């Protein structure tokens, strides 16, 4: 990016931050309207609390502020890419997010899409996107080459459900009966379920309280009292039974 573009981006961060709610709500509404398939990717339970919408836009703004020294964001990059990889986020989806984010910036700042300012933001966004895509590619390769490993989603059968403390303990085995990667206590998987009565799937992360062997994964699910109809925990607890199939991403360390 040239110095003029860097200046343009940095000078508009405070205005965008001030209008953070407008920016994120416009962004998500626009994106999910134009790309309804992404309703299966984002956790709609989190959307309603506003937690995730704020996180994505805030990360883009934080990056823009540090655009001359992106290494200060190394920790954030590690955190975001781990989450993305557990959700099978793909490079082409960055174009969708980028286009909608740029339209939202143009709307909030009231500048045309063909302005210099939006061109500068476009460069900034794709600079960050390229960093994330590169790190995610490496993580997918690492997952796929582990013994029993895989990248993306893999079908698992619920082999057992038992009552446990205030919730239930689920045990899953790979539907293909092949081995699965071992995992340390504290690592997590994403589990994707079908939302009842809707043509929709929803993912959610679950942590292992104990180390996992290469045959089955066991984790505890607790009811979410304030969960919406999209709460994966509540769907698992109320709708799923032994023999049912869910999609699972390979274990990752937080
Ligand atoms: C430069 C672009 C992006 C940035 C800076 C970014 C940033 C973030 C951040 C900060 C989080 C929260 C991590 C956490 O859980 O603490 C997140 C989560 C997430 N991101 Fe991204 N992201 C970007 C692109 C994308 C793309 C292209 C997709 C796919 C369409 C995507 C999908 C998601 C999803 C599904 C989550 C989890 C949301 C949830 O739990 O509800 N992100 N991202």
Coordinates of C-alpha atoms and ligand atoms in Angstrom, one line a residue:
X1 CA 0.0 0.0 0.0
X2 CA 1.3 3.5 -0.8
X3 CA 1.7 6.0 2.1
X4 CA -1.3 8.0 1.0
X5 CA -3.6 5.0 1.1
X6 CA -2.3 4.0 4.5
X7 CA -3.0 7.5 5.8
X8 CA -6.6 7.4 4.3
X9 CA -7.3 4.1 6.0
X10 CA -5.9 5.1 9.4
X11 CA -7.7 8.5 9.4
X12 CA -11.1 6.8 9.0
X13 CA -10.7 4.1 11.7
X14 CA -12.0 6.4 14.5
X15 CA -15.2 7.3 12.6
X16 CA -15.8 3.7 11.8
X17 CA -15.2 2.6 15.4
X18 CA -17.6 5.3 16.6
X19 CA -20.2 3.9 14.2
X20 CA -19.3 0.3 15.0
X21 CA -22.8 -0.9 15.6
X22 CA -24.1 0.6 12.3
X23 CA -21.1 -0.8 10.5
X24 CA -21.5 -4.4 11.7
X25 CA -25.3 -4.6 11.6
X26 CA -25.3 -3.2 8.0
X27 CA -22.5 -5.5 7.1
X28 CA -24.1 -8.7 8.4
X29 CA -27.6 -7.9 7.1
X30 CA -26.2 -7.2 3.6
X31 CA -24.0 -10.2 3.5
X32 CA -26.5 -12.7 4.8
X33 CA -29.2 -11.3 2.5
X34 CA -27.0 -11.7 -0.6
X35 CA -25.4 -15.0 0.5
X36 CA -28.1 -16.9 2.6
X37 CA -25.8 -20.0 2.4
X38 CA -23.6 -18.3 5.0
X39 CA -26.4 -18.7 7.5
X40 CA -25.0 -22.3 7.8
X41 CA -21.5 -20.9 8.5
X42 CA -22.1 -18.2 11.1
X43 CA -23.6 -19.2 14.5
X44 CA -27.0 -17.4 14.5
X45 CA -27.2 -17.8 18.2
X46 CA -24.0 -15.6 18.5
X47 CA -25.4 -13.2 15.9
X48 CA -28.3 -12.4 18.2
X49 CA -26.1 -11.5 21.1
X50 CA -23.9 -9.3 18.8
X51 CA -20.7 -11.0 20.0
X52 CA -19.4 -12.3 16.7
X53 CA -20.6 -9.3 14.6
X54 CA -18.5 -7.0 16.8
X55 CA -15.5 -9.3 16.8
X56 CA -15.0 -9.5 13.0
X57 CA -15.3 -5.7 12.3
X58 CA -13.3 -4.9 15.4
X59 CA -10.5 -7.1 14.2
X60 CA -10.5 -5.4 10.8
X61 CA -10.3 -2.0 12.4
X62 CA -7.5 -3.1 14.8
X63 CA -5.6 -4.4 11.9
X64 CA -6.1 -1.1 9.9
X65 CA -4.8 0.9 12.9
X66 CA -1.6 -1.2 12.9
X67 CA -1.3 -1.5 9.1
X68 CA 2.4 -0.4 9.1
X69 CA 3.3 -3.1 11.6
X70 CA 1.0 -6.1 11.2
X71 CA 3.2 -8.2 13.4
X72 CA 1.7 -6.7 16.5
X73 CA -1.4 -8.6 15.5
X74 CA 0.3 -12.0 15.4
X75 CA -1.7 -13.2 18.4
X76 CA -5.0 -12.1 17.0
X77 CA -4.1 -13.8 13.7
X78 CA -3.4 -17.1 15.5
X79 CA -6.7 -16.9 17.4
X80 CA -8.8 -16.0 14.3
X81 CA -7.3 -18.6 12.0
X82 CA -7.7 -21.3 14.6
X83 CA -11.4 -20.5 14.9
X84 CA -11.8 -20.2 11.1
X85 CA -10.1 -23.6 10.4
X86 CA -12.4 -25.3 13.0
X87 CA -15.3 -23.9 10.9
X88 CA -13.8 -24.8 7.4
X89 CA -13.6 -21.2 6.2
X90 CA -12.4 -21.1 2.6
X91 CA -10.4 -18.5 0.7
X92 CA -13.2 -17.6 -1.8
X93 CA -15.4 -16.6 1.2
X94 CA -13.0 -13.7 1.9
X95 CA -14.2 -12.1 -1.3
X96 CA -17.8 -12.2 -0.1
X97 CA -16.9 -10.8 3.3
X98 CA -14.6 -8.1 1.7
X99 CA -17.2 -6.9 -0.8
X100 CA -19.9 -6.6 1.9
X101 CA -17.5 -4.9 4.4
X102 CA -16.4 -2.4 1.8
X103 CA -20.0 -1.6 0.9
X104 CA -20.7 -1.1 4.6
X105 CA -17.7 1.2 5.0
X106 CA -18.9 3.2 2.0
X107 CA -22.3 3.5 3.6
X108 CA -21.2 4.5 7.1
X109 CA -18.6 7.0 5.8
X110 CA -21.0 8.2 3.1
X111 CA -18.4 7.9 0.3
X112 CA -18.9 6.4 -3.1
X113 CA -17.7 2.8 -3.8
X114 CA -15.4 4.2 -6.6
X115 CA -13.6 6.7 -4.3
X116 CA -10.0 6.6 -3.4
X117 CA -10.9 5.9 0.2
X118 CA -12.7 2.7 -0.6
X119 CA -9.8 1.7 -2.9
X120 CA -7.5 2.1 0.0
X121 CA -9.7 0.1 2.4
X122 CA -9.9 -2.6 -0.3
X123 CA -6.1 -2.9 -0.3
X124 CA -6.0 -3.0 3.5
X125 CA -8.7 -5.6 3.7
X126 CA -7.2 -7.9 1.2
X127 CA -3.7 -7.5 2.7
X128 CA -5.2 -8.9 6.0
X129 CA -7.3 -11.5 4.1
X130 CA -4.1 -12.8 2.4
X131 CA -2.3 -13.2 5.7
X132 CA -5.3 -15.1 7.2
X133 CA -5.7 -17.3 4.1
X134 CA -2.0 -18.2 4.1
X135 CA -2.0 -19.2 7.8
X136 CA -5.3 -21.2 7.4
X137 CA -3.9 -23.1 4.4
X138 CA -0.9 -24.2 6.5
X139 CA -3.2 -25.2 9.3
X140 CA -5.5 -27.3 7.0
X141 CA -2.4 -29.0 5.6
X142 CA -1.2 -29.8 9.1
X143 CA -4.5 -31.2 10.1
X144 CA -4.9 -33.4 7.0
X145 CA -1.4 -34.9 7.3
X146 CA -1.7 -36.0 11.0
X147 CA -2.4 -39.7 11.6
X148 CA -6.2 -40.1 11.5
X149 CA -6.4 -36.4 10.7
X150 CA -8.6 -34.5 8.2
X151 CA -9.4 -31.0 7.1
X152 CA -12.9 -29.6 7.0
X153 CA -15.9 -31.6 8.1
X154 CA -16.1 -35.3 8.7
X155 CA -19.3 -37.4 9.5
X156 CA -19.4 -38.9 13.0
X157 CA -22.1 -41.1 14.5
X158 CA -23.3 -40.5 18.0
X159 CA -22.4 -43.9 19.6
X160 CA -23.5 -43.0 23.2
X161 CA -25.3 -40.4 25.2
X162 CA -25.4 -40.5 29.0
X163 CA -26.7 -38.1 31.7
X164 CA -23.8 -36.2 33.1
X165 CA -23.9 -33.5 35.9
X166 CA -26.3 -30.8 34.6
X167 CA -26.2 -32.0 31.0
X168 CA -25.3 -35.0 28.9
X169 CA -22.0 -36.7 27.9
X170 CA -21.8 -37.4 24.1
X171 CA -19.5 -40.0 22.5
X172 CA -18.9 -39.9 18.8
X173 CA -17.2 -42.2 16.4
X174 CA -16.2 -41.6 12.8
X175 CA -18.8 -42.8 10.4
X176 CA -16.1 -44.2 8.1
X177 CA -14.8 -46.4 11.0
X178 CA -11.3 -45.2 10.2
X179 CA -9.0 -43.9 12.9
X180 CA -9.2 -40.3 14.2
X181 CA -6.6 -38.0 15.6
X182 CA -5.8 -38.1 19.3
X183 CA -6.4 -34.9 21.2
X184 CA -5.2 -33.3 24.5
X185 CA -7.5 -32.2 27.3
X186 CA -8.5 -28.6 26.6
X187 CA -8.5 -28.9 22.8
X188 CA -11.8 -28.4 21.0
X189 CA -13.8 -29.5 18.0
X190 CA -16.6 -27.8 16.1
X191 CA -19.8 -29.9 15.8
X192 CA -22.4 -29.1 13.1
X193 CA -26.0 -30.1 13.6
X194 CA -29.3 -29.7 11.6
X195 CA -31.7 -27.1 13.0
X196 CA -35.1 -28.8 13.4
X197 CA -37.8 -27.7 10.9
X198 CA -35.4 -25.5 9.0
X199 CA -33.1 -26.2 6.0
X200 CA -30.2 -24.9 8.1
X201 CA -27.1 -26.3 9.8
X202 CA -25.4 -24.7 12.7
X203 CA -21.8 -25.1 14.1
X204 CA -20.6 -24.7 17.7
X205 CA -17.3 -25.5 19.5
X206 CA -17.0 -28.1 22.3
X207 CA -14.0 -28.7 24.5
X208 CA -12.6 -31.9 25.7
X209 CA -12.2 -32.1 29.5
X210 CA -9.9 -35.2 29.1
X211 CA -7.4 -36.4 26.6
X212 CA -9.0 -38.3 23.7
X213 CA -7.8 -41.5 22.0
X214 CA -7.9 -42.4 18.4
X215 CA -11.2 -44.3 18.5
X216 CA -13.9 -42.0 19.9
X217 CA -14.4 -38.4 21.1
X218 CA -16.3 -37.7 24.3
X219 CA -17.4 -34.3 25.4
X220 CA -20.1 -32.8 27.8
X221 CA -23.0 -30.6 26.6
X222 CA -24.7 -28.3 29.0
X223 CA -28.1 -26.7 28.3
X224 CA -28.0 -23.0 27.3
X225 CA -30.7 -21.3 29.2
X226 CA -30.7 -18.2 27.1
X227 CA -30.1 -20.0 23.9
X228 CA -32.2 -19.3 20.8
X229 CA -33.7 -21.9 18.4
X230 CA -30.1 -22.0 16.9
X231 CA -28.4 -23.1 20.1
X232 CA -26.4 -26.2 19.1
X233 CA -26.1 -27.4 22.7
X234 CA -29.8 -27.3 23.1
X235 CA -30.4 -29.0 19.7
X236 CA -28.0 -31.8 20.6
X237 CA -29.6 -32.2 24.1
X238 CA -33.2 -32.1 22.9
X239 CA -33.2 -33.6 19.4
X240 CA -30.3 -35.9 18.9
X241 CA -30.1 -39.5 19.9
X242 CA -27.6 -42.4 19.6
X243 CA -27.2 -43.4 16.0
X244 CA -27.7 -39.9 14.6
X245 CA -24.9 -38.3 12.5
X246 CA -23.2 -34.9 13.0
X247 CA -20.4 -33.2 11.2
X248 CA -17.2 -32.7 13.1
X249 CA -14.0 -30.7 12.4
X250 CA -10.6 -32.0 13.6
X251 CA -9.4 -31.1 17.2
X252 CA -7.5 -27.9 17.6
X253 CA -5.7 -26.3 20.5
X254 CA -7.0 -23.0 21.7
Ligands
LIG1 C1 -10.1 -10.3 7.1 C2 -11.2 -11.0 7.3 C3 -11.7 -11.6 8.6 C4 -11.4 -11.2 9.9 C5 -10.5 -10.0 10.4 C6 -12.2 -12.1 10.8 C7 -12.2 -12.0 12.1 C8 -12.8 -12.8 13.0 C9 -12.8 -12.8 14.4 C10 -12.1 -11.7 15.2 C11 -13.6 -13.8 14.9 C12 -13.9 -14.1 16.3 C13 -13.0 -15.2 16.8 C14 -13.5 -15.7 18.2 O1 -14.3 -16.6 18.2 O2 -13.0 -15.2 19.2 C15 -14.1 -14.5 13.7 C16 -14.9 -15.6 13.8 C17 -15.6 -16.1 12.7 N1 -15.3 -15.8 11.4 FE1 -14.0 -14.5 10.7 N2 -12.9 -13.0 10.0 C18 -12.6 -12.7 8.7 C19 -13.1 -13.4 7.6 C20 -14.1 -14.4 7.6 C21 -14.6 -15.0 6.5 C22 -14.2 -14.8 5.1 C23 -15.5 -15.9 7.0 C24 -16.4 -16.8 6.2 C25 -17.5 -16.4 5.6 C26 -15.5 -15.8 8.4 C27 -16.3 -16.5 9.3 C28 -16.2 -16.5 10.6 C29 -17.0 -17.4 11.5 C30 -18.1 -18.3 11.0 C31 -16.6 -17.1 12.8 C32 -17.2 -17.7 14.1 C33 -18.4 -17.0 14.4 C34 -19.2 -17.5 15.6 O3 -18.7 -18.2 16.4 O4 -20.4 -17.2 15.6 N3 -14.6 -14.9 8.8 N4 -13.6 -13.9 12.6

